[in-house]
mmCIF file of C-alpha atoms in Angstrom:
data_model
loop_
_atom_site.group_PDB
_atom_site.id
_atom_site.type_symbol
_atom_site.label_atom_id
_atom_site.label_comp_id
_atom_site.label_asym_id
_atom_site.label_seq_id
_atom_site.Cartn_x
_atom_site.Cartn_y
_atom_site.Cartn_z
ATOM 1 C CA MET A 150 -115.469 9.699 33.576
ATOM 2 C CA PRO A 151 -115.995 12.102 30.659
ATOM 3 C CA ARG A 152 -119.350 13.833 30.461
ATOM 4 C CA PRO A 153 -121.435 13.511 27.262
ATOM 5 C CA GLU A 154 -121.489 17.281 26.804
ATOM 6 C CA ASP A 155 -117.667 17.394 26.751
ATOM 7 C CA SER A 156 -117.466 15.431 23.513
ATOM 8 C CA PRO A 157 -116.556 17.630 20.513
ATOM 9 C CA TRP A 158 -119.237 15.749 18.558
ATOM 10 C CA ALA A 159 -122.073 16.300 21.046
ATOM 11 C CA VAL A 160 -125.242 18.108 19.964
ATOM 12 C CA PRO A 161 -127.661 19.236 22.736
ATOM 13 C CA VAL A 162 -131.131 17.825 22.027
ATOM 14 C CA ALA A 163 -132.813 17.826 25.451
ATOM 15 C CA ARG A 164 -135.640 20.157 24.437
ATOM 16 C CA LEU A 165 -136.717 17.830 21.640
ATOM 17 C CA SER A 166 -137.699 15.043 24.041
ATOM 18 C CA SER A 167 -140.569 17.019 25.571
ATOM 19 C CA ARG A 168 -143.007 15.739 22.934
ATOM 20 C CA ALA A 169 -143.133 14.323 19.444
ATOM 21 C CA GLY A 170 -143.142 16.768 16.544
ATOM 22 C CA GLN A 171 -140.344 19.030 17.758
ATOM 23 C CA HIS A 172 -137.783 20.298 15.230
ATOM 24 C CA GLN A 173 -134.210 21.542 15.649
ATOM 25 C CA ASP A 174 -131.908 22.740 12.865
ATOM 26 C CA VAL A 175 -128.244 21.756 12.824
ATOM 27 C CA ASP A 176 -125.542 23.707 10.998
ATOM 28 C CA ASP A 177 -122.192 23.208 12.666
ATOM 29 C CA VAL A 178 -118.612 22.095 12.093
ATOM 30 C CA PHE A 179 -117.128 19.080 13.874
ATOM 31 C CA PRO A 180 -113.606 17.582 13.843
ATOM 32 C CA ALA A 181 -113.135 14.463 11.731
ATOM 33 C CA PRO A 182 -112.787 11.345 13.924
ATOM 34 C CA ASP A 183 -109.825 9.057 13.444
ATOM 35 C CA GLY A 184 -109.956 5.917 11.340
ATOM 36 C CA ILE A 185 -111.641 7.254 8.183
ATOM 37 C CA GLY A 186 -109.808 5.680 5.264
ATOM 38 C CA ASP A 187 -106.030 5.424 4.903
ATOM 39 C CA HIS A 188 -103.084 7.154 3.205
ATOM 40 C CA VAL A 189 -104.424 6.262 -0.255
ATOM 41 C CA VAL A 190 -107.875 7.744 0.245
ATOM 42 C CA GLY A 191 -109.241 9.127 3.500
ATOM 43 C CA ILE A 192 -110.175 12.100 5.657
ATOM 44 C CA LYS A 193 -107.485 13.604 7.851
ATOM 45 C CA GLU A 194 -108.212 13.333 11.576
ATOM 46 C CA GLY A 195 -109.286 16.679 13.011
ATOM 47 C CA SER A 196 -110.200 18.281 9.686
ATOM 48 C CA ASP A 197 -113.507 20.139 9.479
ATOM 49 C CA ILE A 198 -116.729 18.247 8.799
ATOM 50 C CA ARG A 199 -119.820 20.411 8.295
ATOM 51 C CA VAL A 200 -123.207 18.968 9.233
ATOM 52 C CA THR A 201 -126.267 20.761 7.847
ATOM 53 C CA GLY A 202 -129.725 19.398 8.501
ATOM 54 C CA SER A 203 -132.192 18.893 11.325
ATOM 55 C CA PHE A 204 -133.327 16.703 14.215
ATOM 56 C CA ASP A 205 -137.010 15.810 14.444
ATOM 57 C CA SER A 206 -138.573 14.145 17.475
ATOM 58 C CA ILE A 207 -140.961 11.228 17.103
ATOM 59 C CA VAL A 208 -142.600 9.019 19.725
ATOM 60 C CA ASP A 209 -139.620 6.770 20.358
ATOM 61 C CA GLY A 210 -136.593 8.904 19.511
ATOM 62 C CA LEU A 211 -134.987 11.463 17.240
ATOM 63 C CA ILE A 212 -134.454 11.386 13.489
ATOM 64 C CA LEU A 213 -131.442 13.209 12.041
ATOM 65 C CA SER A 214 -131.601 14.110 8.351
ATOM 66 C CA ALA A 215 -128.495 15.922 7.204
ATOM 67 C CA ARG A 216 -125.918 16.619 4.546
ATOM 68 C CA ILE A 217 -122.319 16.235 5.702
ATOM 69 C CA SER A 218 -119.302 17.543 3.814
ATOM 70 C CA THR A 219 -115.534 17.661 4.265
ATOM 71 C CA ARG A 220 -112.232 17.660 2.360
ATOM 72 C CA LEU A 221 -111.030 14.346 1.011
ATOM 73 C CA GLN A 222 -107.314 13.599 0.687
ATOM 74 C CA ALA A 223 -106.307 10.896 -1.766
ATOM 75 C CA GLU A 224 -103.994 9.832 -4.575
ATOM 76 C CA CYS A 225 -105.112 9.306 -8.153
ATOM 77 C CA THR A 226 -105.095 5.570 -8.750
ATOM 78 C CA ARG A 227 -103.751 6.095 -12.287
ATOM 79 C CA CYS A 228 -101.061 8.776 -11.989
ATOM 80 C CA LEU A 229 -100.560 9.087 -8.180
ATOM 81 C CA THR A 230 -101.249 12.838 -8.240
ATOM 82 C CA PRO A 231 -102.403 14.140 -4.812
ATOM 83 C CA ILE A 232 -106.136 14.908 -4.688
ATOM 84 C CA ASP A 233 -107.795 17.349 -2.295
ATOM 85 C CA ARG A 234 -111.467 17.880 -3.026
ATOM 86 C CA GLU A 235 -114.789 18.374 -1.261
ATOM 87 C CA TRP A 236 -116.693 15.195 -0.475
ATOM 88 C CA GLN A 237 -120.357 15.061 0.549
ATOM 89 C CA ALA A 238 -122.824 12.450 1.716
ATOM 90 C CA SER A 239 -126.457 12.445 2.822
ATOM 91 C CA VAL A 240 -127.380 10.711 6.052
ATOM 92 C CA THR A 241 -130.541 9.676 7.886
ATOM 93 C CA ALA A 242 -130.021 8.315 11.391
ATOM 94 C CA PHE A 243 -132.207 7.294 14.321
ATOM 95 C CA PHE A 244 -131.383 8.126 17.967
ATOM 96 C CA PRO A 245 -133.833 6.123 20.124
ATOM 97 C CA TYR A 246 -134.972 6.891 23.664
ATOM 98 C CA GLU A 247 -133.960 3.842 25.672
ATOM 99 C CA GLU A 248 -135.502 2.372 28.802
ATOM 100 C CA PRO A 249 -132.614 1.561 31.176
ATOM 101 C CA SER A 250 -134.336 -1.411 32.855
ATOM 102 C CA THR A 251 -135.345 -3.328 29.725
ATOM 103 C CA GLY A 252 -133.425 -1.706 26.864
ATOM 104 C CA ARG A 253 -136.732 -1.135 25.015
ATOM 105 C CA ASN A 254 -137.367 2.188 23.388
ATOM 106 C CA ARG A 255 -139.604 4.641 25.147
ATOM 107 C CA ARG A 256 -140.214 8.355 25.178
ATOM 108 C CA ASP A 257 -138.586 10.579 27.814
ATOM 109 C CA GLY A 258 -138.329 7.828 30.436
ATOM 110 C CA ARG A 259 -142.100 7.341 30.849
ATOM 111 C CA THR A 260 -143.845 3.970 30.713
ATOM 112 C CA GLY A 261 -146.617 3.029 28.328
ATOM 113 C CA ASN A 262 -146.981 3.652 24.622
ATOM 114 C CA HIS A 263 -149.072 6.843 24.862
ATOM 115 C CA GLY A 264 -151.843 5.283 22.821
ATOM 116 C CA MET A 265 -149.491 4.212 20.030
ATOM 117 C CA ASP A 266 -149.217 0.618 18.833
ATOM 118 C CA ASP A 267 -145.905 -1.194 18.429
ATOM 119 C CA ALA A 268 -145.744 -0.520 14.692
ATOM 120 C CA GLU A 269 -145.951 3.230 15.205
ATOM 121 C CA ILE A 270 -143.442 3.217 18.070
ATOM 122 C CA LEU A 271 -140.874 1.459 15.893
ATOM 123 C CA ALA A 272 -141.628 3.518 12.797
ATOM 124 C CA GLY A 273 -138.651 5.830 13.273
ATOM 125 C CA GLU A 274 -136.188 2.978 13.518
ATOM 126 C CA GLU A 275 -137.609 1.171 10.496
ATOM 127 C CA GLU A 276 -137.543 4.247 8.290
ATOM 128 C CA SER A 277 -134.009 5.319 9.188
ATOM 129 C CA GLU A 278 -130.820 3.861 7.822
ATOM 130 C CA ASP A 279 -128.712 3.681 11.003
ATOM 131 C CA THR A 280 -129.295 3.692 14.749
ATOM 132 C CA TYR A 281 -127.086 5.476 17.292
ATOM 133 C CA PRO A 282 -127.493 5.970 21.064
ATOM 134 C CA LEU A 283 -128.284 9.177 22.871
ATOM 135 C CA SER A 284 -126.444 10.077 26.071
ATOM 136 C CA PRO A 285 -127.808 8.263 29.177
ATOM 137 C CA ASP A 286 -129.915 11.286 30.144
ATOM 138 C CA GLY A 287 -131.164 11.767 26.575
ATOM 139 C CA GLY A 288 -129.784 15.298 26.470
ATOM 140 C CA PHE A 289 -127.088 14.865 23.831
ATOM 141 C CA ALA A 290 -126.655 13.135 20.490
ATOM 142 C CA ASP A 291 -123.016 12.244 19.832
ATOM 143 C CA LEU A 292 -122.171 12.275 16.116
ATOM 144 C CA GLU A 293 -118.683 10.733 16.288
ATOM 145 C CA ALA A 294 -119.653 7.181 15.259
ATOM 146 C CA LEU A 295 -122.153 8.495 12.709
ATOM 147 C CA LEU A 296 -119.531 10.636 10.948
ATOM 148 C CA ARG A 297 -116.972 7.837 10.923
ATOM 149 C CA ASP A 298 -119.433 5.222 9.650
ATOM 150 C CA THR A 299 -120.920 7.450 6.959
ATOM 151 C CA PHE A 300 -117.660 8.536 5.355
ATOM 152 C CA ALA A 301 -115.991 5.134 5.702
ATOM 153 C CA GLU A 302 -118.950 3.655 3.822
ATOM 154 C CA HIS A 303 -118.962 6.286 1.063
ATOM 155 C CA LEU A 304 -115.229 6.625 0.401
ATOM 156 C CA PRO A 305 -114.444 5.799 -3.244
ATOM 157 C CA VAL A 306 -112.436 2.659 -3.901
ATOM 158 C CA GLN A 307 -110.688 4.049 -6.981
ATOM 159 C CA LEU A 308 -110.424 7.821 -7.309
ATOM 160 C CA VAL A 309 -108.930 9.557 -10.349
ATOM 161 C CA CYS A 310 -107.726 13.131 -10.658
ATOM 162 C CA ARG A 311 -109.826 13.558 -13.794
ATOM 163 C CA ARG A 312 -112.023 11.324 -15.877
ATOM 164 C CA ASP A 313 -109.595 11.109 -18.813
ATOM 165 C CA CYS A 314 -106.422 10.656 -16.736
ATOM 166 C CA ARG A 315 -103.765 8.971 -18.899
ATOM 167 C CA GLY A 316 -101.825 7.550 -15.962
ATOM 168 C CA LEU A 317 -98.102 6.760 -15.874
ATOM 169 C CA CYS A 318 -95.881 5.368 -18.591
ATOM 170 C CA PRO A 319 -95.522 1.631 -17.874
ATOM 171 C CA GLN A 320 -91.895 1.677 -19.081
ATOM 172 C CA CYS A 321 -90.437 4.670 -17.217
ATOM 173 C CA GLY A 322 -93.210 6.011 -14.951
ATOM 174 C CA ILE A 323 -93.461 9.510 -16.448
ATOM 175 C CA ASN A 324 -96.826 11.274 -16.008
ATOM 176 C CA LEU A 325 -98.565 11.031 -19.388
ATOM 177 C CA ASN A 326 -100.944 13.882 -18.521
ATOM 178 C CA GLU A 327 -97.967 16.255 -18.433
ATOM 179 C CA HIS A 328 -96.212 14.650 -21.416
ATOM 180 C CA PRO A 329 -98.962 13.419 -23.754
ATOM 181 C CA GLU A 330 -96.536 12.919 -26.683
ATOM 182 C CA HIS A 331 -94.225 10.687 -24.679
ATOM 183 C CA HIS A 332 -93.716 7.158 -26.013
ATOM 184 C CA HIS A 333 -91.086 4.432 -26.386
ATOM 185 C CA GLU A 334 -90.030 2.707 -29.576
ATOM 186 C CA LEU A 335 -90.624 -0.937 -28.743
ATOM 187 C CA PRO A 336 -89.584 -3.777 -31.082
ATOM 188 C CA ASP A 337 -92.310 -5.989 -32.457
ATOM 189 C CA LEU A 338 -91.767 -9.325 -30.698
ATOM 190 C CA ARG A 339 -93.240 -11.148 -33.682
ATOM 191 C CA PHE A 340 -90.090 -10.248 -35.682
ATOM 192 C CA ALA A 341 -87.562 -10.750 -32.888
ATOM 193 C CA GLY A 342 -86.349 -14.022 -34.430
ATOM 194 C CA LEU A 343 -85.808 -12.402 -37.820
ATOM 195 C CA ALA A 344 -83.928 -9.542 -36.189
ATOM 196 C CA GLY A 345 -81.591 -12.040 -34.560
ATOM 197 C CA LEU A 346 -81.046 -13.846 -37.858
ATOM 198 C CA LYS A 347 -80.298 -10.550 -39.576
ATOM 199 C CA ALA A 348 -77.701 -9.704 -36.937
ATOM 200 C CA ARG A 349 -75.951 -13.066 -37.364
ATOM 201 C CA LEU A 350 -75.875 -12.703 -41.154
ATOM 202 C CA GLU A 351 -74.399 -9.229 -40.858
ATOM 203 C CA GLN A 352 -71.666 -10.564 -38.579
ATOM 204 C CA GLN A 353 -70.806 -13.364 -41.047
ATOM 205 C CA GLN A 354 -70.432 -10.868 -43.854
#
């Protein structure tokens, strides 16, 4: 069975559980998990994801506030040009201490609420956006699911190479950004009948 500390996304946080109010900075690079996007727009598995922020301990768990950034691979939805650019997202996540016997949150495996009422104990979970588990011993926070969820949620649906992208010619598919003067002489369909009549008259003559 793999150990929590062997995960490439594991961050050691054991010292934070000693008491509420502890702080630990995070500035590290992790490999991108699989399953983020697709061939149209996504993040390549194994590419670098930088996490910069901090863990803060509260009564019932840890709060992670961070900025995460990586390289995004995509295709322009207008002209199909490959896109490789930096992509960033802010994240706030809650890692609760869990009581094995009941599944209720508690601090560092001890019973009781340490003088805190239920509202204060649950404050961290209510204020955070997402909840993720710590390792069974509370010593590691695994960021794999957090990274996957955050980027999958923030990936753009339609990405363009530039705001004024002209796209492809609908007749021949040429890139109009590279050939802005390109055009086709198309007949006006409103006069198609007259053109046919003209052709017949010319044949009769």
